[in-house]
Coordinates of C-alpha atoms in Angstrom, one line a residue:
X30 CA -8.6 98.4 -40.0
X31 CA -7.7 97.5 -36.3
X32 CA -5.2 99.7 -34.3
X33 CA -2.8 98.1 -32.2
X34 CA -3.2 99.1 -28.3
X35 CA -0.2 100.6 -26.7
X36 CA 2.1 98.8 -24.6
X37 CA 0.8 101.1 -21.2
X38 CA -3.1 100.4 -22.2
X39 CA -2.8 96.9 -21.7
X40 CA -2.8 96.5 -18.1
X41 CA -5.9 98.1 -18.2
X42 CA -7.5 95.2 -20.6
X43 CA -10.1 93.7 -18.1
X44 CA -9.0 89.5 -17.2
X45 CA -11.9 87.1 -18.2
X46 CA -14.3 87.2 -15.8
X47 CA -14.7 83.2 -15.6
X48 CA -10.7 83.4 -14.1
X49 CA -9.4 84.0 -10.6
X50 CA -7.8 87.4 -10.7
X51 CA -3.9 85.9 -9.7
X52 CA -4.1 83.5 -12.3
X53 CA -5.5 86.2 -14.9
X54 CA -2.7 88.7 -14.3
X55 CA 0.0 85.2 -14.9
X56 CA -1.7 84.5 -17.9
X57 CA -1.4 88.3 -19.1
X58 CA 2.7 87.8 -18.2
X59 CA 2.9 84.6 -19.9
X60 CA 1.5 85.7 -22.9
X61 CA 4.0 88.6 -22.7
X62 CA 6.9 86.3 -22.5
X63 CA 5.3 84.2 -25.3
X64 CA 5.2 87.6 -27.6
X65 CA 8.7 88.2 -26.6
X66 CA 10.3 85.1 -26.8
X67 CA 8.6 84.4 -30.8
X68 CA 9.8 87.5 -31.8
X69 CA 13.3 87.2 -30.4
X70 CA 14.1 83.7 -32.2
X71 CA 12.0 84.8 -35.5
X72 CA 9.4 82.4 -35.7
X73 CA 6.8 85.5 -37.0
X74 CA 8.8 85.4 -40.5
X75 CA 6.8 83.7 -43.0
X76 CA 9.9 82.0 -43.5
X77 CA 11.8 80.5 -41.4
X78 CA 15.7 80.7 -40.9
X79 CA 15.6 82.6 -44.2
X80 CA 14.8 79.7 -45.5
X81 CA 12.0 78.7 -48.4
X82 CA 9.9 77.1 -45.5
X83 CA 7.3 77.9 -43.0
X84 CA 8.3 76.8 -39.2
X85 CA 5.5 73.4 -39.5
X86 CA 7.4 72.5 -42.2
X87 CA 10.7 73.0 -40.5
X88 CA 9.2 71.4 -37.6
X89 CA 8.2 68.2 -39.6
X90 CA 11.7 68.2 -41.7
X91 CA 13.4 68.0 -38.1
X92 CA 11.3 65.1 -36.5
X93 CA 11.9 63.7 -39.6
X94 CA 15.3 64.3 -39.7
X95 CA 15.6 62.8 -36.5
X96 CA 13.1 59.9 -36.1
X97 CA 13.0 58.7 -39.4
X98 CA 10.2 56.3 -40.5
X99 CA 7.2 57.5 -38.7
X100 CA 3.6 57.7 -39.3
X101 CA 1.5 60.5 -39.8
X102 CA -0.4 59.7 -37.2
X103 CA 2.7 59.6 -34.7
X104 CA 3.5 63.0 -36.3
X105 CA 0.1 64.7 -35.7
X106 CA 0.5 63.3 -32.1
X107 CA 3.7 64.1 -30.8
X108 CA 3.7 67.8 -33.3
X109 CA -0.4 68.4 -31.6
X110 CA -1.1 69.4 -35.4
X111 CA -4.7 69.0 -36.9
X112 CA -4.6 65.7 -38.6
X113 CA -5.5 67.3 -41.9
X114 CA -3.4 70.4 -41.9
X115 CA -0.4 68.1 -41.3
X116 CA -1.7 66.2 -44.4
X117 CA -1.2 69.2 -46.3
X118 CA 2.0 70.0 -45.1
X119 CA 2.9 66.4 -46.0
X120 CA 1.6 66.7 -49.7
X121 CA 3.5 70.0 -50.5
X122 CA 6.8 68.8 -48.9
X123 CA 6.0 65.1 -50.9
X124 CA 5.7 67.5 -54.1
X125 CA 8.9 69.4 -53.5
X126 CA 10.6 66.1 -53.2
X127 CA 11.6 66.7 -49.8
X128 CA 9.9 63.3 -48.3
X129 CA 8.6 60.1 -49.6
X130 CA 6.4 56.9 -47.6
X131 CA 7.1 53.1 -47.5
X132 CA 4.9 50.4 -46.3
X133 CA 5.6 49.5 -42.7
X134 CA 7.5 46.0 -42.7
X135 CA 5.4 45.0 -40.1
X136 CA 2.3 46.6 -41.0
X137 CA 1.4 47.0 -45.1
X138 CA -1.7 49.4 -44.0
X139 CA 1.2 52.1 -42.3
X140 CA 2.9 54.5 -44.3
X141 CA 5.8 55.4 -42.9
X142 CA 7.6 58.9 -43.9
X143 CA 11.3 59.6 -44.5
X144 CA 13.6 62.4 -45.7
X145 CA 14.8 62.2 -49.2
X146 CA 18.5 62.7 -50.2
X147 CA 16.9 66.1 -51.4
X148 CA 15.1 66.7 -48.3
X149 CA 18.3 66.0 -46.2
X150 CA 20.1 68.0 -48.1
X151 CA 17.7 70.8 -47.6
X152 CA 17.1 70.1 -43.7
X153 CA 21.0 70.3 -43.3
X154 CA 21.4 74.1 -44.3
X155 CA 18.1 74.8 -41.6
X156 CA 19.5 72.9 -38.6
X157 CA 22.8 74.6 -39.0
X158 CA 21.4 78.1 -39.3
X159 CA 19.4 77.3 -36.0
X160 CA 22.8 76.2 -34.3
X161 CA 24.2 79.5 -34.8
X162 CA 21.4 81.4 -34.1
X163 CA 21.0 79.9 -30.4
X164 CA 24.8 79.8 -30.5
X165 CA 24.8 83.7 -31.2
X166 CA 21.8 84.0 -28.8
X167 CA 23.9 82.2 -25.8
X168 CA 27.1 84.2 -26.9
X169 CA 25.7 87.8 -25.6
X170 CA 25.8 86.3 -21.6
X171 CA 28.3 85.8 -19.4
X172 CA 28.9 81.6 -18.1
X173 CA 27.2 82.0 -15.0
X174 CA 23.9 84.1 -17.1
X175 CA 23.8 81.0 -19.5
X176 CA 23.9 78.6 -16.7
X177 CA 21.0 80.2 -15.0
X178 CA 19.3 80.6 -18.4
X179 CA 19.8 76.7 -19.0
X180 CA 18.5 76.0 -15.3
X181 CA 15.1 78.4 -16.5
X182 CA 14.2 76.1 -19.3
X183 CA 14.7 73.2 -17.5
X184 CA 12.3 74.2 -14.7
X185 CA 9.4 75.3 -17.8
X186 CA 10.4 72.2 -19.5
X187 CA 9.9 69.9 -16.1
X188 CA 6.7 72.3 -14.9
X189 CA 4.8 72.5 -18.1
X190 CA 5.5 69.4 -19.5
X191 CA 2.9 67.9 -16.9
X192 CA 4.1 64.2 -17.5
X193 CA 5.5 64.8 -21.4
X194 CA 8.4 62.3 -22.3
X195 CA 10.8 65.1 -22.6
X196 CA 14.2 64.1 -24.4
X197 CA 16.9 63.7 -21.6
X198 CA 19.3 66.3 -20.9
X199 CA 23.0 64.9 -21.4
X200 CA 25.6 65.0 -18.3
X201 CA 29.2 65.4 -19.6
X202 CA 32.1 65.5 -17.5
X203 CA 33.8 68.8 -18.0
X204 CA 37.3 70.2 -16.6
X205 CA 36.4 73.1 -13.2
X206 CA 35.9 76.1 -13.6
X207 CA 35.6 79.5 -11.6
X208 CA 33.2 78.8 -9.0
X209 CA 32.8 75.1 -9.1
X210 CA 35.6 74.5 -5.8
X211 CA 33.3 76.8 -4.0
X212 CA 30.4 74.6 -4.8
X213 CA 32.4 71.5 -3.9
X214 CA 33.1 72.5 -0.3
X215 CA 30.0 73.7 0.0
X216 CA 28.2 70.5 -0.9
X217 CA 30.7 68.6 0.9
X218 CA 29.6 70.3 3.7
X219 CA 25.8 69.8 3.2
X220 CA 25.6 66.7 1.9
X221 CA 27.5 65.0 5.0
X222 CA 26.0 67.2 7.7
X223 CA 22.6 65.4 6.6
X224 CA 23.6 62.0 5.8
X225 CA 26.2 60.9 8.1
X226 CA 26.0 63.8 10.8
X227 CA 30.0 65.1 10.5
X228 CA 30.2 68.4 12.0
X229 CA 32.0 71.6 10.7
X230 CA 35.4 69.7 11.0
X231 CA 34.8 68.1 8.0
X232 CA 34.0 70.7 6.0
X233 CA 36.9 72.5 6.9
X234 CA 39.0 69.5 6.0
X235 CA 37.4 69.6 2.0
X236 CA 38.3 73.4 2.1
X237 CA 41.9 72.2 2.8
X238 CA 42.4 69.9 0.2
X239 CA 40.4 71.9 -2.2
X240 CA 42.2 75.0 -1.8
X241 CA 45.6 73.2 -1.6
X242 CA 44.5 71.6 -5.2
X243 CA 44.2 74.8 -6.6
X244 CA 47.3 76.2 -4.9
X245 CA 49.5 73.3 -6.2
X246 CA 47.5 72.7 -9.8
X247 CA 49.3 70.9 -12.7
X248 CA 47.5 70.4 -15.3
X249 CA 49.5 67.4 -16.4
X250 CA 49.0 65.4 -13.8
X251 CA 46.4 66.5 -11.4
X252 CA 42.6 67.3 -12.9
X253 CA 39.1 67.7 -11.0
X254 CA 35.6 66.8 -13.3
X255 CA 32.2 68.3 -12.3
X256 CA 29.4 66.4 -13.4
X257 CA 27.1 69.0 -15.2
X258 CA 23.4 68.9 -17.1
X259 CA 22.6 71.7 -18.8
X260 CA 24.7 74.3 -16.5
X261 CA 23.6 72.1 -13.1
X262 CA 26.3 70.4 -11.2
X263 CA 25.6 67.2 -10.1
X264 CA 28.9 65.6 -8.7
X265 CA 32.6 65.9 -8.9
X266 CA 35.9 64.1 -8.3
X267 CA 39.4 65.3 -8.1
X268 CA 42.8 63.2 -8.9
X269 CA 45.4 64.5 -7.6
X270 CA 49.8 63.6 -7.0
X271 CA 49.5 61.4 -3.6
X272 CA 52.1 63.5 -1.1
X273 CA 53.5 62.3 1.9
X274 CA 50.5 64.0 4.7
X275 CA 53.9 64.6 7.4
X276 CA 56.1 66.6 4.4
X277 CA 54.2 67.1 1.6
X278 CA 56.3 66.0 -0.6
X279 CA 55.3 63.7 -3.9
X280 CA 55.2 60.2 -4.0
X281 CA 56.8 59.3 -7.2
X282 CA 54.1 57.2 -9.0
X283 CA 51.0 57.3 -6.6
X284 CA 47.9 59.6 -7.5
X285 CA 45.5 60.0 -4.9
X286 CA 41.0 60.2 -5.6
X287 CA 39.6 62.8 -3.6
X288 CA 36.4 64.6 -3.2
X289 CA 34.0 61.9 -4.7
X290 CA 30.7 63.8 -4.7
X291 CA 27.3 62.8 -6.4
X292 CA 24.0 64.7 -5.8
X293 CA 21.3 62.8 -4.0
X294 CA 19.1 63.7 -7.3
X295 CA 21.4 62.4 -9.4
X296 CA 21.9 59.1 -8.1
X297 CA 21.5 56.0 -10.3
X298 CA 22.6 57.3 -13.0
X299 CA 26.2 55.9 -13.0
X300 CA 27.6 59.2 -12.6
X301 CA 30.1 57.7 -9.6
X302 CA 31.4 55.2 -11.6
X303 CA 31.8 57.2 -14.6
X304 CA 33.6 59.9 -12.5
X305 CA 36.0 57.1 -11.0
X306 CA 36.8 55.9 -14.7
X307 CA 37.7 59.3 -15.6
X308 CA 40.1 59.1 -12.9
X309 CA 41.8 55.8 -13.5
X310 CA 41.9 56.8 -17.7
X311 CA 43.5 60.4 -16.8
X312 CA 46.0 58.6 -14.3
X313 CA 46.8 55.6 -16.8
X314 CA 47.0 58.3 -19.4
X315 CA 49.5 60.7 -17.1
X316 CA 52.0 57.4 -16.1
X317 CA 51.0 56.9 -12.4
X318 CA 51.3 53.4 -11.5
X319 CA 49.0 53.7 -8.6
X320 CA 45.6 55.3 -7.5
X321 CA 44.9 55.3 -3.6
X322 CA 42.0 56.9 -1.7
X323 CA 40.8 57.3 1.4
X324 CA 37.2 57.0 2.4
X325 CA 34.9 55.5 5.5
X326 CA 33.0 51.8 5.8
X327 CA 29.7 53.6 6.0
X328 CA 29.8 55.3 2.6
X329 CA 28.2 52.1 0.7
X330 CA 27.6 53.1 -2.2
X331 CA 31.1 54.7 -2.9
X332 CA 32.9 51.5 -2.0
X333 CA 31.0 49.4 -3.9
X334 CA 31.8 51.5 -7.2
X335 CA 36.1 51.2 -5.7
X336 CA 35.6 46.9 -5.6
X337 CA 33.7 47.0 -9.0
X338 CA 36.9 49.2 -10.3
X339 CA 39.1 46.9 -8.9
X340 CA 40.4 48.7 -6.1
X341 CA 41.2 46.8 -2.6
X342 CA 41.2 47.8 0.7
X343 CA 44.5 47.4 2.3
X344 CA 44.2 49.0 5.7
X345 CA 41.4 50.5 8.3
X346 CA 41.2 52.8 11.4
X347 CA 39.1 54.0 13.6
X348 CA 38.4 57.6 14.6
X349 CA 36.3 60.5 15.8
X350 CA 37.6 63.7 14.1
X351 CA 34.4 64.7 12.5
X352 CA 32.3 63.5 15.5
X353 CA 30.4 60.1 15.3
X354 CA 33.1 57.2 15.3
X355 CA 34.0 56.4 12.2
X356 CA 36.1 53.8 9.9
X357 CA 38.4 55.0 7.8
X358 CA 39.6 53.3 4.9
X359 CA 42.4 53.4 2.9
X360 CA 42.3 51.5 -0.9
X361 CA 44.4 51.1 -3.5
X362 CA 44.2 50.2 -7.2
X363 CA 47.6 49.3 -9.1
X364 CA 47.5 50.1 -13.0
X365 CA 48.6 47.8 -15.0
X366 CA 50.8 48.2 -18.4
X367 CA 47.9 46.3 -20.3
X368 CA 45.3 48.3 -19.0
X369 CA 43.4 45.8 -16.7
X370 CA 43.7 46.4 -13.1
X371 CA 44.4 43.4 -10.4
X372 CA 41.9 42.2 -8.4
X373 CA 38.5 43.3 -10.5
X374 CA 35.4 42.3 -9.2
X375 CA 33.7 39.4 -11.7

C-alpha cells in the first residue's frame, strides 16, 4: 500500500531529466492547478453531479444534448476518447435507453446518435445541477473578481487551445455599471490619441460629458450600453436628453448619441451598429422624436453605420480644438410613428 507524499515533500520530487528546468517547475504548477481545479468542481466522484453517471457519460449526454445526430467517430474526435472505450460508453447508455442511432439520410453506412425522450429527460436534471454549481461557484466573488476570473479562462482557452474551434463567447449589451465611465474616458482617451492624434483636450471633453451624464442620470430617458464578452468591455454608447450647449436646458423631444466607442479588437463584429440600434429602440421606446449627434468626417467607419441607420448630415464646421484641423459634423435622424426612419440608406 502506497503512502501519499506530503504537500512540503513535493518540491523536492526531482523534474524529468529529459525537460528544461523552467518548463519542469510550470509543469509541476500546472498539474497543481489541475489537482485543484478537479477537486473543487467534483469531477473525482464516481458520480457525477450526484447523479447515476460517470463524467464520460455526462460528457457524451451533453454533446449529445447539444449537437444532436452525430457519429461516433465525430464524438471520439471532438471528446479525444479511445474509439473503443467510447463504444462502451455508447452500449451501456444504448442499454439504459438513454440514446438510440439512425441511418444518416445522406449516408446509410453512418450511424448517427441522438438522445431519447428518456435520455433528455435524464440530461435535463445534470445540466441544471451544473448551472447552479458554477452559479454558486461565481456567487462567492465580488463583480470585478468574476470579471477577472472570466478574463483567466479566456486567456487558457485562447493559449491552449493552439488553433481549437473554441465555441464563441457571446457579447451582450448590458446597462453601466461602477467602473465602466472610468473605462470610457479612459479609452476615449487612448483610442483617439493613437488613431487620429487629438491631444489631452479631448479627453477632457469625454470626462465632461461623462461625468455630467452621471450627474444628470434618468433612467427613463437617458441610458449608456457597454459592449461586454465574458466580463471584457469592448465598446459603449450613451443616449442622452439633447440640452441647449449655451443654458443647459432640455430640448423637448431631441435625444442626443454620444460616446460611440468600439475596441479596435472588436471590430467587424457589428457591435457599432448594434450599439446605434440600441439607441434609436430605447429613444423610439422613451417618445423622443429626434436623435442628433455630433461626430468628425474622418471617423469613416462611424458615419457609414449613421447613413445605414438613416441618419443625415445637416450641417459641418471646421475646427482645431483637439489639435489637427478637424470637420465636425452634426446629424440627425427623425423617428417616425411607424417605426421607419426618413432617408434610410437602400
Amino acid at each position: 500500500m502506497s503512502t501519499a507524499l506530503p504537500p512540503s515533500s513535493l518540491s523536492s520530487l526531482p523534474a524529468p531529466a529529459s525537460l528544461p528546468t523552467l518548463i519542469a517547475q510550470r509543469a509541476v504548477r500546472l498539474r497543481a492547478f489541475n489537482r485543484f481545479y478537479t477537486r473543487r468542481i467534483g469531477v473525482l466522484q464516481e458520480r457525477l453531479l450526484h447523479s447515476d453517471f460517470s463524467l464520460p457519460e455526462c460528457r457524451v449526454l451533453w454533446e449529445l444534448a447539444h449537437h444532436d445526430g452525430v457519429t461516433a467517430a465525430t464524438l471520439a474526435r471532438d471528446l479525444d476518447l479511445d474509439p473503443g472505450y467510447l463504444s462502451r460508453l455508447l452500449r451501456s447508455l444504448k442499454e439504459r435507453g438513454l440514446i438510440d442511432s439512425q441511418r444518416a439520410p445522406d449516408d446509410a453506412r453512418q450511424a448517427l446518435l441522438h438522445l431519447t425522450p428518456t435520455g433528455r429527460d435524464a440530461f435535463a436534471p445534470l445540466n441544471e445541477r451544473s448551472q447552479q454549481e458554477s452559479t454558486a461557484l461565481l456567487a462567492r466573488l465580488p463583480d470585478a473578481q468574476q470579471q477577472q476570473l472570466m478574463q483567466a479562462l479566456q486567456t487558457v482557452e485562447e493559449l491552449l487551445g493552439a488553433g481549437a474551434a473554441l465555441p464563441p463567447t457571446p457579447v451582450v449589451l448590458r446597462p453601466h455599471r461602477p467602473g465602466d465611465i472610468g473605462w470610457l474616458i479612459s479609452r476615449h482617451g487612448a483610442l483617439y490619441a493613437s488613431e487620429y492624434g487629438l491631444d489631452g483636450r479631448f479627453e477632457a471633453l469625454v470626462a465632461h460629458i461623462a461625468g455630467r451624464f452621471l450627474e444628470q442620470f434618468d433612467p427613463a430617458r437617458e441610458a449608456c450600453w457597454i459592449a461586454d464578452r465574458a466580463g471584457e468591455p469592448l465598446g459603449c454608447v450613451c443616449l442622452v436628453q439633447a440640452r441647449d450647449e449655451a443654458t443647459g436646458q432640455p430640448e423637448p423631444g431631441t435625444a442626443q448619441l454620444r460616446l460611440l466607442l468600439v475596441e479596435p479588437a472588436a471590430r467587424g463584429l457589428g457591435l457599432g451598429a448594434r450599439l446605434v440600434a440600441e439607441c434609436e429602440r430605447f429613444a423610439r421606446q422613451a417618445g423622443y422624436q429626434r436623435i442628433r449627434l455630433w461626430t468628425q468626417s474622418d471617423l469613416q467607419a462611424a458615419r457609414a453605420i449613421y447613413r445605414k441607420a438613416g441618419y443625415r448630415l445637416v450641417s459641418t464646421e471646421t475646427h482645431r480644438s483637439f489639435g489637427p484641423e478637424q470637420v465636425a459634423e452634426n446629424w440627425e435622424l427623425e423617428l417616425e410613428e411607424d417605426g421607419e426612419a426618413q432617408n434610410r440608406a437602400p
